[in-house]
Coordinates of C-alpha atoms and ligand atoms in Angstrom, one line a residue:
M1 CA -11.2 -26.3 -23.2
Q2 CA -10.1 -27.6 -26.6
V3 CA -9.0 -31.3 -26.9
K4 CA -5.8 -30.6 -28.7
G5 CA -3.3 -28.3 -27.0
L6 CA -1.9 -25.2 -28.7
P7 CA 1.9 -24.7 -29.4
E8 CA 3.7 -22.1 -27.2
K9 CA 3.9 -19.6 -30.1
K10 CA 0.2 -19.7 -30.7
V11 CA -0.6 -19.3 -27.0
F12 CA 1.7 -16.2 -26.8
E13 CA 0.2 -14.8 -30.0
E14 CA -3.3 -15.1 -28.7
L15 CA -2.4 -13.6 -25.3
E16 CA -0.4 -10.7 -26.8
S17 CA -3.4 -9.8 -29.0
R18 CA -6.0 -10.4 -26.3
L19 CA -4.2 -8.3 -23.6
R20 CA -3.4 -5.4 -25.9
G21 CA -6.6 -3.7 -24.7
D22 CA -5.3 -3.2 -21.2
F23 CA -3.8 0.0 -19.9
T24 CA 0.0 0.0 -19.6
Y25 CA 2.1 1.8 -17.0
N26 CA 4.6 2.9 -19.5
S27 CA 2.0 4.9 -21.4
G28 CA 1.8 7.2 -18.3
R29 CA -2.0 7.0 -18.5
I30 CA -2.3 5.0 -15.2
I31 CA -2.1 8.1 -13.0
G32 CA -4.4 7.0 -10.2
S33 CA -3.0 3.6 -9.1
M34 CA -0.7 2.8 -6.3
C35 CA 0.9 0.0 -8.3
T36 CA 3.7 0.4 -11.0
V37 CA 6.0 -1.5 -13.3
P38 CA 8.1 -3.9 -11.2
N39 CA 11.8 -3.5 -11.2
P40 CA 13.3 -5.6 -14.1
L41 CA 15.5 -7.7 -11.9
A42 CA 12.6 -8.4 -9.5
K43 CA 10.6 -9.7 -12.5
K44 CA 13.4 -12.0 -13.6
V45 CA 14.0 -13.3 -10.1
Y46 CA 10.2 -13.8 -9.6
S47 CA 9.9 -16.0 -12.7
R48 CA 13.0 -18.0 -11.9
F49 CA 11.8 -19.1 -8.5
L50 CA 8.1 -19.7 -9.1
D51 CA 8.2 -23.2 -7.7
K52 CA 9.1 -22.1 -4.2
N53 CA 6.3 -22.7 -1.7
L54 CA 6.7 -21.0 1.7
G55 CA 3.7 -22.9 3.0
D56 CA 5.8 -26.0 3.2
P57 CA 9.0 -24.8 4.9
G58 CA 10.5 -28.2 5.3
L59 CA 10.9 -28.4 1.6
F60 CA 12.2 -24.9 1.1
P61 CA 14.2 -23.9 4.2
A62 CA 16.5 -21.7 2.2
A63 CA 13.5 -19.7 0.8
V64 CA 12.2 -19.4 4.3
E65 CA 15.5 -17.9 5.4
I66 CA 15.3 -15.4 2.5
E67 CA 11.8 -14.4 3.6
R68 CA 13.1 -14.0 7.2
E69 CA 15.9 -11.8 6.0
T70 CA 13.4 -9.8 3.8
M71 CA 11.3 -9.1 6.9
K72 CA 14.4 -7.9 8.8
M73 CA 15.2 -5.5 5.9
L74 CA 11.6 -4.2 6.0
G75 CA 12.0 -3.9 9.7
T76 CA 15.2 -2.0 9.3
I77 CA 13.6 0.7 7.1
L78 CA 10.8 0.8 9.8
S79 CA 13.3 1.3 12.7
N80 CA 13.3 -2.2 14.0
P81 CA 15.8 -4.8 12.7
E82 CA 14.3 -7.4 15.1
A83 CA 11.0 -7.4 13.2
S84 CA 9.4 -10.6 11.9
G85 CA 6.4 -11.3 9.7
H86 CA 5.5 -12.4 6.2
I87 CA 5.3 -11.4 2.6
V88 CA 1.6 -11.9 1.8
T89 CA -0.7 -11.1 -1.1
G90 CA -1.2 -7.5 -0.4
G91 CA -2.2 -4.8 2.1
T92 CA -5.6 -6.4 2.5
E93 CA -4.2 -9.7 3.7
A94 CA -1.7 -7.9 5.9
N95 CA -4.4 -5.9 7.6
V96 CA -6.5 -9.0 8.1
L97 CA -3.5 -10.7 9.7
A98 CA -2.8 -7.8 12.1
L99 CA -6.4 -7.7 13.3
W100 CA -6.4 -11.5 13.6
A101 CA -3.3 -11.4 15.8
A102 CA -4.8 -8.5 17.9
R103 CA -8.0 -10.5 18.4
A104 CA -6.1 -13.6 19.4
L105 CA -3.9 -11.7 21.9
A106 CA -6.8 -9.8 23.5
K107 CA -9.2 -12.8 24.0
K108 CA -12.2 -10.6 24.4
T109 CA -15.8 -11.4 23.3
N110 CA -17.5 -9.1 20.8
P111 CA -14.2 -7.3 20.1
E112 CA -14.1 -3.8 18.6
V113 CA -11.3 -2.0 16.7
V114 CA -11.2 1.8 16.3
V115 CA -9.9 2.9 12.9
P116 CA -9.8 6.3 11.3
A117 CA -12.6 7.3 9.0
S118 CA -9.9 7.3 6.3
A119 CA -8.9 3.7 6.8
H120 CA -8.8 1.4 3.8
C121 CA -11.8 -0.8 3.2
S122 CA -9.7 -3.8 4.0
F123 CA -10.4 -3.1 7.7
D124 CA -14.1 -3.5 7.0
K125 CA -13.4 -6.8 5.2
A126 CA -11.2 -7.9 8.2
G127 CA -14.0 -6.9 10.6
D128 CA -16.5 -8.9 8.7
L129 CA -14.3 -12.0 8.4
L130 CA -13.1 -12.0 12.0
G131 CA -16.3 -10.9 13.7
I132 CA -14.8 -7.6 14.9
K133 CA -16.8 -4.5 15.0
I134 CA -15.0 -1.7 13.2
V135 CA -15.6 1.7 14.8
K136 CA -14.7 4.7 12.7
A137 CA -13.2 7.8 14.3
R138 CA -13.6 11.3 12.9
L139 CA -10.9 13.1 11.0
N140 CA -9.6 16.6 11.8
E141 CA -9.3 19.5 9.3
R142 CA -6.0 18.1 8.1
F143 CA -7.6 14.7 7.3
Q144 CA -5.8 13.0 10.1
V145 CA -7.6 10.9 12.7
D146 CA -8.9 13.1 15.6
V147 CA -7.5 11.5 18.7
A148 CA -10.3 12.9 20.9
S149 CA -12.8 11.0 18.6
V150 CA -10.7 7.8 19.0
K151 CA -10.8 8.3 22.8
K152 CA -14.6 8.7 22.7
A153 CA -15.0 5.5 20.7
L154 CA -13.2 3.3 23.3
N155 CA -15.0 0.9 25.5
S156 CA -14.4 -2.3 27.4
K157 CA -14.6 -4.3 24.2
T158 CA -12.0 -2.3 22.3
I159 CA -8.9 -4.5 21.5
A160 CA -6.9 -2.4 19.1
L161 CA -6.3 1.0 17.4
V162 CA -5.3 1.5 13.8
G163 CA -3.4 4.5 12.5
M164 CA -2.6 5.3 8.9
A165 CA 0.8 6.2 7.5
G166 CA -0.3 7.3 4.1
T167 CA -4.1 7.2 3.7
T168 CA -5.5 5.7 0.5
A169 CA -7.3 8.9 -0.4
L170 CA -4.6 11.5 0.3
G171 CA -1.4 10.0 1.6
V172 CA -1.9 11.6 5.0
V173 CA -0.1 10.4 8.1
D174 CA -2.0 10.1 11.4
P175 CA -0.6 11.2 14.7
I176 CA 0.9 7.8 15.5
D177 CA 2.7 9.1 18.7
D178 CA -0.7 10.2 20.2
L179 CA -2.3 6.9 19.3
S180 CA 0.6 5.1 20.9
E181 CA 0.1 7.1 24.2
L182 CA -3.5 6.2 24.2
A183 CA -2.9 2.5 23.3
L184 CA -0.3 2.3 26.1
E185 CA -2.6 3.9 28.6
K186 CA -5.5 1.5 27.7
N187 CA -3.3 -1.5 27.0
L188 CA -4.4 -1.8 23.4
Y189 CA -2.8 -3.3 20.3
L190 CA -1.7 -0.6 17.9
H191 CA -1.4 -1.4 14.1
V192 CA -0.1 1.1 11.5
D193 CA -1.2 0.8 7.9
A194 CA 1.8 2.0 5.9
A195 CA 0.9 -0.1 2.9
F196 CA 1.8 2.8 0.7
G197 CA 3.8 5.1 3.0
G198 CA 6.1 2.4 4.2
F199 CA 8.2 2.6 1.1
V200 CA 8.0 6.4 0.9
L201 CA 8.4 7.9 4.4
P202 CA 11.8 6.3 5.3
F203 CA 13.3 7.7 2.2
L204 CA 11.6 11.1 2.5
R205 CA 13.2 11.3 5.9
D206 CA 16.6 10.4 4.4
L207 CA 16.0 13.3 1.9
G208 CA 15.6 15.8 4.7
Y209 CA 11.8 16.1 4.7
N210 CA 10.1 16.6 8.0
V211 CA 8.6 13.1 8.5
P212 CA 6.4 12.5 11.5
S213 CA 7.0 9.4 13.7
F214 CA 5.0 6.5 12.3
D215 CA 7.0 3.3 12.6
F216 CA 8.4 0.9 15.3
A217 CA 10.4 3.8 16.8
V218 CA 7.0 4.7 18.3
R219 CA 6.7 2.6 21.5
R220 CA 3.3 0.9 21.2
V221 CA 3.4 0.1 17.5
C222 CA 2.8 -3.7 17.4
S223 CA 2.6 -4.2 13.7
I224 CA 2.9 -2.4 10.4
T225 CA 1.5 -3.2 6.9
V226 CA 4.0 -2.2 4.2
D227 CA 3.4 -3.3 0.6
P228 CA 6.4 -4.0 -1.6
H229 CA 4.0 -4.2 -4.6
K230 CA 3.2 -0.5 -4.3
M231 CA 6.3 1.8 -3.9
G232 CA 8.6 -1.1 -3.3
L233 CA 8.7 -1.9 -7.0
A234 CA 8.1 -5.6 -6.4
P235 CA 5.9 -7.8 -8.7
I236 CA 2.3 -8.4 -7.6
P237 CA 1.5 -10.1 -5.2
A238 CA 3.7 -8.7 -2.5
G239 CA 2.2 -7.2 0.6
G240 CA 4.0 -7.2 4.0
I241 CA 2.8 -7.8 7.5
V242 CA 5.7 -6.7 9.8
F243 CA 5.3 -7.5 13.5
R244 CA 7.5 -5.9 16.3
N245 CA 8.7 -9.4 17.2
E246 CA 7.9 -13.0 16.7
S247 CA 5.5 -13.3 19.6
F248 CA 2.8 -11.3 17.8
G249 CA 2.7 -13.5 14.7
K250 CA 2.8 -16.6 16.8
A251 CA -0.6 -15.6 18.3
V252 CA -2.1 -17.0 15.1
S253 CA 0.0 -20.0 14.7
W254 CA -1.5 -23.3 13.4
G255 CA 0.1 -26.7 13.5
I256 CA 0.0 -28.5 10.1
S257 CA 1.0 -32.1 10.2
Y258 CA 0.5 -33.5 6.7
L259 CA 3.1 -31.6 4.6
S260 CA 5.7 -33.5 2.7
G261 CA 8.4 -31.3 4.2
G262 CA 7.2 -32.5 7.6
E263 CA 5.2 -31.0 10.4
T264 CA 5.1 -27.2 10.6
E265 CA 3.6 -24.1 12.2
Q266 CA 2.0 -21.7 9.8
T267 CA 1.4 -18.1 10.9
T268 CA -0.3 -16.9 7.8
L269 CA -3.9 -17.1 6.5
V270 CA -3.1 -19.1 3.4
G271 CA -1.3 -22.4 3.3
T272 CA 0.5 -22.7 0.0
R273 CA 2.1 -19.3 -0.7
S274 CA 4.5 -17.7 -3.1
G275 CA 8.2 -18.0 -2.3
A276 CA 8.9 -16.1 -5.5
S277 CA 7.1 -13.0 -4.1
A278 CA 9.3 -12.9 -1.0
I279 CA 12.5 -13.7 -3.0
A280 CA 11.7 -11.0 -5.5
V281 CA 11.2 -8.4 -2.7
W282 CA 14.6 -9.5 -1.2
A283 CA 16.2 -9.1 -4.6
V284 CA 14.8 -5.6 -5.4
M285 CA 15.6 -4.3 -1.9
K286 CA 19.2 -5.6 -2.2
H287 CA 19.5 -4.3 -5.8
L288 CA 18.2 -0.8 -5.3
G289 CA 19.4 -0.2 -1.7
R290 CA 18.4 2.8 0.3
E291 CA 20.1 5.0 -2.3
G292 CA 18.0 3.6 -5.1
Y293 CA 14.7 4.1 -3.3
R294 CA 15.7 7.6 -2.3
K295 CA 16.3 8.5 -5.9
I296 CA 12.9 7.1 -7.0
V297 CA 11.1 8.9 -4.2
R298 CA 12.9 12.1 -5.0
K299 CA 11.7 12.0 -8.6
C300 CA 8.1 11.2 -7.6
M301 CA 8.1 14.1 -5.1
H302 CA 9.5 16.5 -7.8
L303 CA 6.6 15.6 -10.0
T304 CA 4.2 15.9 -7.0
A305 CA 5.4 19.4 -6.3
K306 CA 5.0 20.4 -10.0
L307 CA 1.5 19.1 -10.2
T308 CA 0.5 20.7 -6.9
E309 CA 1.9 24.0 -8.1
E310 CA 0.2 23.9 -11.5
I311 CA -3.3 22.7 -10.5
P312 CA -4.4 25.9 -8.8
K313 CA -3.4 27.9 -11.9
I314 CA -6.3 26.1 -13.8
R315 CA -9.6 27.9 -13.3
G316 CA -11.9 26.2 -10.8
L317 CA -9.4 23.7 -9.6
S318 CA -7.4 23.3 -6.4
V319 CA -5.6 20.7 -4.3
V320 CA -7.4 19.2 -1.3
T321 CA -4.3 19.5 1.0
E322 CA -0.6 20.0 0.7
P323 CA 0.7 16.4 -0.1
T324 CA 2.8 14.6 2.5
M325 CA 3.9 12.0 -0.1
N326 CA 3.4 11.4 -3.8
V327 CA -0.4 11.4 -3.6
V328 CA -2.4 14.5 -4.8
G329 CA -6.0 15.2 -4.2
L330 CA -7.6 17.3 -7.0
K331 CA -10.8 19.1 -6.2
S332 CA -13.1 21.7 -7.6
D333 CA -15.4 24.3 -6.1
A334 CA -16.6 25.3 -9.6
F335 CA -17.3 21.9 -11.2
D336 CA -18.8 18.6 -10.3
I337 CA -15.7 16.4 -9.7
R338 CA -17.4 13.4 -11.3
R339 CA -17.8 15.4 -14.6
I340 CA -14.1 16.1 -14.6
A341 CA -13.3 12.5 -13.9
E342 CA -15.6 11.4 -16.7
E343 CA -13.9 13.8 -19.1
L344 CA -10.5 12.5 -18.0
R345 CA -11.5 9.0 -18.6
L346 CA -12.8 9.8 -22.0
R347 CA -9.3 11.0 -22.7
K348 CA -8.0 7.7 -21.4
W349 CA -6.6 8.9 -18.1
A350 CA -6.9 6.1 -15.5
I351 CA -7.6 8.3 -12.5
S352 CA -9.0 7.4 -9.1
L353 CA -12.2 8.9 -8.0
F354 CA -13.2 9.6 -4.3
P355 CA -16.5 11.2 -3.2
H356 CA -15.1 14.7 -3.2
H357 CA -11.8 14.6 -5.1
I358 CA -9.8 12.8 -7.8
R359 CA -6.6 11.1 -6.6
I360 CA -3.5 11.3 -8.6
V361 CA -0.6 9.1 -7.6
L362 CA 2.8 10.1 -9.0
M363 CA 4.3 6.6 -9.2
P364 CA 7.8 5.9 -10.6
H365 CA 6.4 5.1 -14.1
I366 CA 5.1 8.7 -14.4
Q367 CA 7.4 11.0 -16.3
E368 CA 7.4 14.8 -16.5
K369 CA 5.9 14.7 -20.0
H370 CA 2.9 12.7 -18.7
V371 CA 2.3 15.4 -16.0
D372 CA 2.4 18.1 -18.7
E373 CA -0.1 16.2 -20.9
F374 CA -2.4 15.6 -17.9
L375 CA -2.3 19.4 -17.1
Q376 CA -3.0 20.3 -20.7
D377 CA -6.0 18.0 -20.7
L378 CA -7.3 19.4 -17.4
N379 CA -7.1 22.9 -19.0
K380 CA -9.1 21.7 -22.0
I381 CA -11.7 20.0 -19.8
T382 CA -12.3 23.1 -17.6
N383 CA -12.5 25.3 -20.6
K384 CA -15.1 23.0 -22.1
L385 CA -17.1 22.9 -18.9
I386 CA -17.0 26.7 -18.6
G387 CA -18.5 26.6 -22.1
Ligands
LIG1 C1 -3.4 2.3 2.9 C2 -3.8 1.0 2.2 N1 -3.9 -0.1 2.9 C3 -4.3 -1.3 2.3 C4 -4.5 -1.3 1.0 C5 -4.9 -2.6 0.3 O1 -3.8 -3.1 -0.4 P1 -4.0 -4.3 -1.5 O2 -4.9 -3.7 -2.6 O3 -2.6 -4.6 -1.9 O4 -4.7 -5.4 -0.8 C6 -4.4 -0.2 0.2 C7 -4.6 -0.2 -1.2 O5 -4.4 0.7 -1.9 C8 -4.1 1.1 0.8 O6 -4.0 2.2 0.2

């Protein structure tokens, strides 16, 4: 670090110039990410309340109340206004917290959790951190978890089941009802990872889509991960761990005595944590309302339908499965998918590559013209590969 500080103008000049090399959402080239431009009001709110620390609730009781209300709002879109929980750093931390609570409640040695083969890698991280064996269940031909395979994976050490409501690779929803029946029968914790789907499925349902049960309306669902920094349009970091009621979160409660706001109980992994994140989620949800999110989801689904319709018209390309939400899997029986990904990247498309397909996520920053440009490039690429 230099001895003499730089004036604000210089710092900004340098940052503007240094960060120019990054991709931007507004260019439309980020077509494989589950993040997007935060809502402008949420950005303003976030920067105004940066000093709020939810880790020291005695100092910021009003911010704590806003977080509590935010969790109720999230609970409401997930069919449970009694929900509680926290705004955390993201889906990874939310999934860690869910398994932490499940482990604490079960009190078993050498615990195991059965997750779908499609589960996000955060469950592997959680397993490693918490000393839980993560057992992967097979998928069926529709890329949902095969409940028979989940059943087979159970044993006396199993403490929890996980279902996905919007898989990372394809946006598929697992049969949460069936997982719930199984969890009830075996007295297991059931966690649903709706990190992406949690801000899509409720609004798809409003729009008249046939949405399978995935939330707290399903009896055994104990907790849900839902990330406002994905389709919720909140600034990063904002993940959500939503518990059915307070008792679940309390399973991982720690007494902290030294804080300047006084003694407290923390039910999160981290101590000092962003109040601004929770307040910004509150603000964007209040500001957009159900109607606002519905409109956003409607537009994303319109572009999803367009892309899904156009892809098979390009020689050698097809979609992996009919999309449930605004996630499209692009595959090819004629070309090596990595070659197509490489060519797309050369043309500055930030796509997401899975072993057998390319994932396209039609986030709110994607416009119709971006989809058209993307399709034109796909055409050019396949023509080039055909030679
Ligand atoms: C279904 C699912 N769960 C969890 C996560 C992890 O979220 P984060 O990257 O915010 O930690 C992701 C990330 O895309 C995801 O798709």
